PDB file of C-alpha atoms and ligand atoms in Angstrom:
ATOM      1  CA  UNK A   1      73.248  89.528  92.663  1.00 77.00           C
ATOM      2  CA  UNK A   2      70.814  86.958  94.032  1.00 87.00           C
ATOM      3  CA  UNK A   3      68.214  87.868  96.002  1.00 94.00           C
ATOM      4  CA  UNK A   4      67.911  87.427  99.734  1.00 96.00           C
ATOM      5  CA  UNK A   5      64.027  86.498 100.613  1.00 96.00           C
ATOM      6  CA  UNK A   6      62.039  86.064 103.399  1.00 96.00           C
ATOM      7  CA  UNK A   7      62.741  82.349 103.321  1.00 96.00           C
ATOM      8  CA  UNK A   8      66.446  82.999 103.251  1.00 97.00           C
ATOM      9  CA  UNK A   9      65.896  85.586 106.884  1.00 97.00           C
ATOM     10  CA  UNK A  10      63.690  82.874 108.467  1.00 97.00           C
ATOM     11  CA  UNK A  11      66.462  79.714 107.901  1.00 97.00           C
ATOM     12  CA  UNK A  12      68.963  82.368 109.183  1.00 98.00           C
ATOM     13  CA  UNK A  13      67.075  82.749 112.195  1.00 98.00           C
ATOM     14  CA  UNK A  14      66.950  79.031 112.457  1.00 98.00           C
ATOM     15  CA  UNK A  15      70.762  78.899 112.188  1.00 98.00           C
ATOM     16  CA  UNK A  16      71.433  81.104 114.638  1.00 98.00           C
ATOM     17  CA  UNK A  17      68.734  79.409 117.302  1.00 98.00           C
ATOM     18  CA  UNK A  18      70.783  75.636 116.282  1.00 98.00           C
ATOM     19  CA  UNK A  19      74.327  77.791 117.007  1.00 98.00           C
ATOM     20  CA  UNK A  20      72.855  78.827 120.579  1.00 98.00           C
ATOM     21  CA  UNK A  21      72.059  75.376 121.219  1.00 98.00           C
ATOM     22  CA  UNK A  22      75.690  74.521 119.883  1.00 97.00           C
ATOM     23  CA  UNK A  23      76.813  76.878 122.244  1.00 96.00           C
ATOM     24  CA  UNK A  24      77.620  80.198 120.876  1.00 98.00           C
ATOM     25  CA  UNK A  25      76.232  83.065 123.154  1.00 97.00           C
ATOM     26  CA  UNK A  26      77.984  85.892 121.551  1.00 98.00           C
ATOM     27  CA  UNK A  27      75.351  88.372 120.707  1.00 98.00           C
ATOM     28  CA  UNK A  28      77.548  90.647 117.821  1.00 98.00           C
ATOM     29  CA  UNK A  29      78.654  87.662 116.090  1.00 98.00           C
ATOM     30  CA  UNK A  30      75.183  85.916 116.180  1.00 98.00           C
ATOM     31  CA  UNK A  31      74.007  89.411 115.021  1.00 98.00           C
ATOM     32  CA  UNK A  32      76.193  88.996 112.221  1.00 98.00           C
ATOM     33  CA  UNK A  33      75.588  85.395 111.275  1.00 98.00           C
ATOM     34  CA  UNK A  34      71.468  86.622 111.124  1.00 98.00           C
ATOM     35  CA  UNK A  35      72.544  89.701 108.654  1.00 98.00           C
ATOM     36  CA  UNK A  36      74.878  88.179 106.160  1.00 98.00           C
ATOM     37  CA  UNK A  37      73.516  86.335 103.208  1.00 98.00           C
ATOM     38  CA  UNK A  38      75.460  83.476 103.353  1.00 98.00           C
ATOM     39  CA  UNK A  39      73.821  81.966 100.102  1.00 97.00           C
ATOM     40  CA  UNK A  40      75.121  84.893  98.145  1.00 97.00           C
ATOM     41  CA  UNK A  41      78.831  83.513  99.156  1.00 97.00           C
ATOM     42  CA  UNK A  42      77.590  80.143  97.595  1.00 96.00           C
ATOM     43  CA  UNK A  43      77.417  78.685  93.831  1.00 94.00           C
ATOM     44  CA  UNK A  44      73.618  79.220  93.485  1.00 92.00           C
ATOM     45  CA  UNK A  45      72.401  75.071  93.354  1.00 92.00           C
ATOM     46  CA  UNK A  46      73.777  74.971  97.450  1.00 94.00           C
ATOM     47  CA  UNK A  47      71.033  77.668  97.986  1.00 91.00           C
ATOM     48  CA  UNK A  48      69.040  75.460  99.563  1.00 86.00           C
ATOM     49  CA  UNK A  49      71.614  74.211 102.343  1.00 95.00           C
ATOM     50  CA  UNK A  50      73.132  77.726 102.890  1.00 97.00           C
ATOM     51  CA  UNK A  51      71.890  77.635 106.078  1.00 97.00           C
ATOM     52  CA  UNK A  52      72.210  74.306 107.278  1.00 97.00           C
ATOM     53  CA  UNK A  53      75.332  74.153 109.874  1.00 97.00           C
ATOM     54  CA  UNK A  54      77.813  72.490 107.189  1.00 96.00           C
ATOM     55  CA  UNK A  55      80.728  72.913 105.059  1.00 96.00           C
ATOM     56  CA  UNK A  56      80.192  74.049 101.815  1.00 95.00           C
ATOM     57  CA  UNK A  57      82.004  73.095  98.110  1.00 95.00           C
ATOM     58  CA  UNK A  58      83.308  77.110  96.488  1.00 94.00           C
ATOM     59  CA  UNK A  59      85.219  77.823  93.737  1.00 92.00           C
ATOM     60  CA  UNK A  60      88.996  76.011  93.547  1.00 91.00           C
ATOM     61  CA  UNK A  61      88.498  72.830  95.748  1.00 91.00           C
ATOM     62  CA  UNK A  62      88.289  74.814  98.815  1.00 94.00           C
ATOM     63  CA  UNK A  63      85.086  74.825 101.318  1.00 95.00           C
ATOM     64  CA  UNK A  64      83.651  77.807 103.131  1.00 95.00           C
ATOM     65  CA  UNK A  65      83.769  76.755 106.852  1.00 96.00           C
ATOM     66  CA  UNK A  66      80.316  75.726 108.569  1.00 97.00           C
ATOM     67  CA  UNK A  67      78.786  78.281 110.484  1.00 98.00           C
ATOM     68  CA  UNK A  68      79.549  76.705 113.516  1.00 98.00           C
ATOM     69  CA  UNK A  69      83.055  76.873 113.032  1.00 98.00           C
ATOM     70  CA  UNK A  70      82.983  80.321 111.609  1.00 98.00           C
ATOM     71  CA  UNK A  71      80.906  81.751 114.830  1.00 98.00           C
ATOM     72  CA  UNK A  72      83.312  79.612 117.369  1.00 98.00           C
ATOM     73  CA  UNK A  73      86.452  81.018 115.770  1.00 98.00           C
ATOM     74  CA  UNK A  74      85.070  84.573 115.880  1.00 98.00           C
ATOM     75  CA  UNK A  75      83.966  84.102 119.432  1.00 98.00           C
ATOM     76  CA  UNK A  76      87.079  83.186 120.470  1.00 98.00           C
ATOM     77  CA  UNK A  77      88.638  86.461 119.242  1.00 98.00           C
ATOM     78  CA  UNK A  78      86.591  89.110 121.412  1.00 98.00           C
ATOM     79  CA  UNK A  79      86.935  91.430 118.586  1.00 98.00           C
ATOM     80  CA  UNK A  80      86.238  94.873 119.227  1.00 98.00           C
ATOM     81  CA  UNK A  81      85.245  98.065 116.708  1.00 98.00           C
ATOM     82  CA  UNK A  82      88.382  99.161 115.224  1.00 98.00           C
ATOM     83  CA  UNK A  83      90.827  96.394 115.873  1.00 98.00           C
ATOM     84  CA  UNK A  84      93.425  95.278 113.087  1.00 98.00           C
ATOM     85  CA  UNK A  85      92.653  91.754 112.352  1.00 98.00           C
ATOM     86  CA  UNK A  86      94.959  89.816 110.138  1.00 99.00           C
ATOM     87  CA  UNK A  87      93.359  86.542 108.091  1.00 98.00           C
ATOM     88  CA  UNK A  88      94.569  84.121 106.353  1.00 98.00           C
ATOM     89  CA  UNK A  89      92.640  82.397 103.801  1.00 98.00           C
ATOM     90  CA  UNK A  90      90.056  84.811 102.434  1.00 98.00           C
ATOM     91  CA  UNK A  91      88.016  81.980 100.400  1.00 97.00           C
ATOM     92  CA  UNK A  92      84.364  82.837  99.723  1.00 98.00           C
ATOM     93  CA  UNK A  93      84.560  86.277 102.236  1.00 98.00           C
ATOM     94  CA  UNK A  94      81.894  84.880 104.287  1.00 98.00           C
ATOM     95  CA  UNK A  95      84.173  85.076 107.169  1.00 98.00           C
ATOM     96  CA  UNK A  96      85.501  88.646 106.295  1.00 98.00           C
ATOM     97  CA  UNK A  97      82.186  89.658 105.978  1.00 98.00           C
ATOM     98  CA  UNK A  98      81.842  88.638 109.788  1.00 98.00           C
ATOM     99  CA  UNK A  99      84.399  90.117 110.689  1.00 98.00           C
ATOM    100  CA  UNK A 100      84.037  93.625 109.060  1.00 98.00           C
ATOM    101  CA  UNK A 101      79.884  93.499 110.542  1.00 98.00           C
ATOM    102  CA  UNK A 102      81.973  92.910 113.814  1.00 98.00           C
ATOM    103  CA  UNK A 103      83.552  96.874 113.257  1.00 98.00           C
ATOM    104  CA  UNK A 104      86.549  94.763 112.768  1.00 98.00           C
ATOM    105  CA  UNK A 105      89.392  96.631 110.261  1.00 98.00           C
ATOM    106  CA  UNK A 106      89.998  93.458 107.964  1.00 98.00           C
ATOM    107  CA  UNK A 107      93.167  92.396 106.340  1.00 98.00           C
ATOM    108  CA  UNK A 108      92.972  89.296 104.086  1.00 98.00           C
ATOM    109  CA  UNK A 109      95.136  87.119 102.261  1.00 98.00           C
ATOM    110  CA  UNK A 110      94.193  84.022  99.906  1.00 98.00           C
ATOM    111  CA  UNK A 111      96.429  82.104  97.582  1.00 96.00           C
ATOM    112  CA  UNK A 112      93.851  81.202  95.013  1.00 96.00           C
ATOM    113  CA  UNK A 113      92.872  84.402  92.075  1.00 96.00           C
ATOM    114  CA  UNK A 114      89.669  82.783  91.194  1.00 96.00           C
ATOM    115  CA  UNK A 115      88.412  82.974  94.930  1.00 97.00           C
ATOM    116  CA  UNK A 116      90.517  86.301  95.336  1.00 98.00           C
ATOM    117  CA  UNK A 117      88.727  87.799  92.287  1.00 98.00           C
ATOM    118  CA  UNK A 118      85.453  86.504  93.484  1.00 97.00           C
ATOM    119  CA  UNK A 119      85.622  87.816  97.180  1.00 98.00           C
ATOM    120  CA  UNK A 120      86.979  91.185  96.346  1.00 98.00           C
ATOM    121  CA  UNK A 121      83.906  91.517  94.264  1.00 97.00           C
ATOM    122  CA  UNK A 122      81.511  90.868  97.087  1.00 97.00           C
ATOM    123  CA  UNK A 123      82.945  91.981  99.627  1.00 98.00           C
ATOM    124  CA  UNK A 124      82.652  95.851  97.760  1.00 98.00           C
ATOM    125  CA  UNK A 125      78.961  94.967  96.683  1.00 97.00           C
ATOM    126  CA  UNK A 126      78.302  94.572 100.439  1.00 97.00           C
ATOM    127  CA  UNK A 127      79.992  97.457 100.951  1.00 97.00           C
ATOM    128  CA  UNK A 128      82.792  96.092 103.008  1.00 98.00           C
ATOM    129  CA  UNK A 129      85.754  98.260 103.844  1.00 96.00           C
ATOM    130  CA  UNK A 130      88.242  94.958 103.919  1.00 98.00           C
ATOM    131  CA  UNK A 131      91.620  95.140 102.186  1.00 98.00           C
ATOM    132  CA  UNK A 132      91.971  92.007 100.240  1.00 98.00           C
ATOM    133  CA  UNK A 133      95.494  90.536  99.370  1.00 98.00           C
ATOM    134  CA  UNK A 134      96.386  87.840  96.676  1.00 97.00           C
ATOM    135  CA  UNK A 135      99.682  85.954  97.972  1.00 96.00           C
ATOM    136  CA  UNK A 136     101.030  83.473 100.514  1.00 95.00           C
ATOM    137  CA  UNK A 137      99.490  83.935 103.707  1.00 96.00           C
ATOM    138  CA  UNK A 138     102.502  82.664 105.853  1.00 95.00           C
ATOM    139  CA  UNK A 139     104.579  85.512 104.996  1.00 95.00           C
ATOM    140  CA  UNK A 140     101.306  87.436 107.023  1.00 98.00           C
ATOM    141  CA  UNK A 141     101.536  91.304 106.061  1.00 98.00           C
ATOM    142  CA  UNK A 142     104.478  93.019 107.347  1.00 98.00           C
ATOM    143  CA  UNK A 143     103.596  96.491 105.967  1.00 98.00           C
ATOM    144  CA  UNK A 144     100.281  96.255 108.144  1.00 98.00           C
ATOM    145  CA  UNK A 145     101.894  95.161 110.990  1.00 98.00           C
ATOM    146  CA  UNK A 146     100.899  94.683 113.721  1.00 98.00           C
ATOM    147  CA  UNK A 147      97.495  93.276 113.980  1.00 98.00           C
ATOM    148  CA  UNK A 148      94.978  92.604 117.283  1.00 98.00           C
ATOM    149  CA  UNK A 149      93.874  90.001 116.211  1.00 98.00           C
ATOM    150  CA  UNK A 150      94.663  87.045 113.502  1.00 98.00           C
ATOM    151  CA  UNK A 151      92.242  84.515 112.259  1.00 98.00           C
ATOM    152  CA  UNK A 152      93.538  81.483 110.330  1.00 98.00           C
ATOM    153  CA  UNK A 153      90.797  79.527 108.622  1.00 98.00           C
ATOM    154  CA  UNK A 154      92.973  76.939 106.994  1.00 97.00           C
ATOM    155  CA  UNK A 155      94.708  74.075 108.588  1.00 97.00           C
ATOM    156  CA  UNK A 156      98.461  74.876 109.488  1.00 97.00           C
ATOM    157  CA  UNK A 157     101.095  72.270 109.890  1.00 96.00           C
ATOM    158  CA  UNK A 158     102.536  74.667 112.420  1.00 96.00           C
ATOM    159  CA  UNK A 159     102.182  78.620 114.095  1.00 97.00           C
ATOM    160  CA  UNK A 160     103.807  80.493 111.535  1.00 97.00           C
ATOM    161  CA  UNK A 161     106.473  82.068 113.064  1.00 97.00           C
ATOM    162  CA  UNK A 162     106.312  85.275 110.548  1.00 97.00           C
ATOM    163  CA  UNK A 163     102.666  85.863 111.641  1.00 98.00           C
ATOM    164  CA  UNK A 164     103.024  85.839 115.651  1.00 98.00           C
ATOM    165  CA  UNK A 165     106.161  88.088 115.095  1.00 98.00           C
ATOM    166  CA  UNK A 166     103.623  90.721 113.326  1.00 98.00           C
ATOM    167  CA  UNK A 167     101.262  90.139 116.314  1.00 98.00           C
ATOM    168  CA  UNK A 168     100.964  92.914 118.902  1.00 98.00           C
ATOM    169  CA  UNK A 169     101.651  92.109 122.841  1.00 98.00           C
ATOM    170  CA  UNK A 170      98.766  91.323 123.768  1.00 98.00           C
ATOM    171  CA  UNK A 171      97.365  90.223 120.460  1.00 98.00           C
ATOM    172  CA  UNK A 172      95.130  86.755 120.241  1.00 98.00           C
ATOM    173  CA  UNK A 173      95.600  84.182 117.193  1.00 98.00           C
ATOM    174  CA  UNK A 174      93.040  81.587 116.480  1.00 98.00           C
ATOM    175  CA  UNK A 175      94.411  79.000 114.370  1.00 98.00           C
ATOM    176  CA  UNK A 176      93.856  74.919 113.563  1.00 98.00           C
ATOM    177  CA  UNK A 177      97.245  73.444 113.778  1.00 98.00           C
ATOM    178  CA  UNK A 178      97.304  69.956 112.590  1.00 97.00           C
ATOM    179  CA  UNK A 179      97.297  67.510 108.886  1.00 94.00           C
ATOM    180  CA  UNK A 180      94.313  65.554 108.619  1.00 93.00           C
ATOM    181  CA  UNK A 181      92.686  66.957 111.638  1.00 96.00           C
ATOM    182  CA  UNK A 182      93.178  70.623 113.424  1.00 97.00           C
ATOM    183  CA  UNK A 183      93.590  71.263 116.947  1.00 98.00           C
ATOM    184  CA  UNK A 184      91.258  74.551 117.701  1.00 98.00           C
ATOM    185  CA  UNK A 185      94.298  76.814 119.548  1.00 98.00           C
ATOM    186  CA  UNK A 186      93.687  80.562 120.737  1.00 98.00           C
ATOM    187  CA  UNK A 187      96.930  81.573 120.861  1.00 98.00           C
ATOM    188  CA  UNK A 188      97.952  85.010 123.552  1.00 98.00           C
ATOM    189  CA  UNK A 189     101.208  86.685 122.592  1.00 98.00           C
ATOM    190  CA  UNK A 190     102.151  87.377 126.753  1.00 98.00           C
ATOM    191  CA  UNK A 191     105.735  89.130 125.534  1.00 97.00           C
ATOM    192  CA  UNK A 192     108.167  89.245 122.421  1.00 95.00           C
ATOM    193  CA  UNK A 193     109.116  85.226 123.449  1.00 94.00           C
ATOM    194  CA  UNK A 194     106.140  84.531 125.291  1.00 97.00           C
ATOM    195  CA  UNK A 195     103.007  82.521 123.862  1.00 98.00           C
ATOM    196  CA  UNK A 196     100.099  81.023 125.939  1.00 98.00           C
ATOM    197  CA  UNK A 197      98.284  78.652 123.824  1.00 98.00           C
ATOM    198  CA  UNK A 198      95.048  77.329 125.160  1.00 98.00           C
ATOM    199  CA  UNK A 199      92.915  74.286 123.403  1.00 98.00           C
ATOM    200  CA  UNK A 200      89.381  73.725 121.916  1.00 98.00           C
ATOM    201  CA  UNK A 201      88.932  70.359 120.268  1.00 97.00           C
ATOM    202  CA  UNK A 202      89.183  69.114 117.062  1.00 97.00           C
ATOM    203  CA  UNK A 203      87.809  70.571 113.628  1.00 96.00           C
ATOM    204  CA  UNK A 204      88.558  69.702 109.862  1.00 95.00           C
ATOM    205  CA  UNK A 205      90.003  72.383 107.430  1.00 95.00           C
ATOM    206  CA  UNK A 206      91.001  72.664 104.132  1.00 94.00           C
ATOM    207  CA  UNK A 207      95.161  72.926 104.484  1.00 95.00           C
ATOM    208  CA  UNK A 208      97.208  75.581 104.489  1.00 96.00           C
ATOM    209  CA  UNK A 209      99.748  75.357 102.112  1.00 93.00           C
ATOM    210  CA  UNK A 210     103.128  76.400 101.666  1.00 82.00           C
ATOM    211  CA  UNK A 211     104.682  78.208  98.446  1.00 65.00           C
ATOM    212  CA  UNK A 212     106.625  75.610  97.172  1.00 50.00           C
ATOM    213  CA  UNK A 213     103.058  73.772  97.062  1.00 50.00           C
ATOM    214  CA  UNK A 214     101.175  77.068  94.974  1.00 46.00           C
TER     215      UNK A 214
HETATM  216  N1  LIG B 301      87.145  81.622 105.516  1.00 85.83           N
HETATM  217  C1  LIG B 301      86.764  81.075 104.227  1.00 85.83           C
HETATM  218  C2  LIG B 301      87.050  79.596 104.140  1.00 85.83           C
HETATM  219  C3  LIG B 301      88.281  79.409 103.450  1.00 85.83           C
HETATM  220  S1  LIG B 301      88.847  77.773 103.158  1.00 85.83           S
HETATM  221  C4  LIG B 301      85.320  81.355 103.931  1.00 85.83           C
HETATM  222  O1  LIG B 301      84.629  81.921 104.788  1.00 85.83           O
HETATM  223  O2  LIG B 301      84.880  81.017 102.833  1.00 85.83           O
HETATM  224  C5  LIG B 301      90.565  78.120 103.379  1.00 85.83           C
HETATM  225  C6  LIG B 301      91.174  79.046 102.352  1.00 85.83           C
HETATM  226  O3  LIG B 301      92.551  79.199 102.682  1.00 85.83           O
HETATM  227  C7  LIG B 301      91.129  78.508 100.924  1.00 85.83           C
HETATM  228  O4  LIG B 301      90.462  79.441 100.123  1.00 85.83           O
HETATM  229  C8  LIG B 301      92.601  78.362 100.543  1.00 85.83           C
HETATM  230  O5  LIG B 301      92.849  78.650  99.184  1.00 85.83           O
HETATM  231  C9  LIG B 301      93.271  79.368 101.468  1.00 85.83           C
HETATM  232  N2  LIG B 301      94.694  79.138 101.725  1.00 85.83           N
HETATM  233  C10 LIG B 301      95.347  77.962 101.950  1.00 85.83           C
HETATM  234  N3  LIG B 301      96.661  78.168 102.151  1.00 85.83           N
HETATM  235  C11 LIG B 301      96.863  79.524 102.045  1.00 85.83           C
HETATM  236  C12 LIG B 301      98.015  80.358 102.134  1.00 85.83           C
HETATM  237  N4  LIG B 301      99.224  79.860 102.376  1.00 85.83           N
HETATM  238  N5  LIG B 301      97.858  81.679 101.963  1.00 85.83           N
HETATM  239  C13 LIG B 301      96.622  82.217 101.719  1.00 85.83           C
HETATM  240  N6  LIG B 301      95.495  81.477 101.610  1.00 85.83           N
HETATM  241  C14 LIG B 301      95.604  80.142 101.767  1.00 85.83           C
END
């Protein structure tokens, strides 16, 4: 394990003060960002810009999302202790770990075994309760349906369809739909063919990708 030093608190501090400016104002998930190690989620040469507000190289070609991004798409969820949230694209299990400090009861799917093997791992040294899932995250998790809440943290072409079907009424999605760039959507499930979608700007993700693409 690495170690998390006094240096490593005070530039998480610093982070949090630069996501306040960037306007994120809510207090459990800027509690959360201030607790979690980030570097530990990070090959150990990117120590030094763990806690700078950008995207990160991890294992596989994939990036763990900047902390801007990961605080913005928790925000958006209102997650409260003991909801079922559903996401897709476990990657380093920096945003799992936000979730689960969050009281959130985590359900996570990534395509990828190195960065499945990897998250699993840490995710159990921090003593995380998450259930981690190696497989195609459009097919969601029928035999955990349904969830509160679903968090997507890789670009999707489209909503997958299977996913808002294991979505309770009531239930919010936050997902970038888009190629080369993501629209930020919050998506409501209002009824069993009822959706309101609401907008928040553009971000860049790593894509989602379908199985014929694994
Ligand atoms: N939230 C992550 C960032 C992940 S990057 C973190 O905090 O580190 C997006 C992840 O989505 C990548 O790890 C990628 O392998 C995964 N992914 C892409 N398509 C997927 C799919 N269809 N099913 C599951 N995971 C997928």
């Amino acid at each position: 394990m690495p170690i998390d030093t006094f240096k490593h608190k005070g530039l998480r501090k610093r982070l949090c003060a630069e996501l306040r400016e960037k306007g994120i104002n809510d207090e459990a998930v800027l509690a959360a960002i201030e607790k979690i190690p980030r570097h530990f989620f990070l090959e150990s040469t990117f120590d030094v810009i763990a806690y700078e507000d950008r995207a990160v190289p991890i294992l596989c070609d994939q990036t763990i999302s900047q902390p801007s991004t990961v605080a913005f798409q928790s925000q958006l969820l209102k997650i409260k202790r003991g909801e079922k949230v559903l996401e897709i694209g476990t990657g380093s299990g920096y945003q799992t770990s936000v979730l689960c400090e969050l009281g959130a009861q985590v359900f996570s799917i990534e395509r990828h075994k190195g960065l499945f093997d990897n998250a699993k791992r840490l995710l159990s040294d921090f003593r995380y309760t998450a259930k981690t899932f190696l497989g195609d995250g459009y097919k969601g998790l029928p035999a955990y349906a349904p969830f509160d809440k679903v968090i997507i943290t890789c670009g999707a072409p489209e909503v997958p369809q299977a996913i808002v079907d294991q979505m309770k009424i009531g239930a919010a999605m936050v997902i970038p739909v888009g190629n080369e760039v993501q629209e930020m959507r919050l998506i409501t499930k209002i009824s069993d063919t009822e959706l309101k979608t609401e907008t928040f700007g553009n971000f860049r993700f790593v894509p989602m990708l379908e199985k014929r693409k694994f």
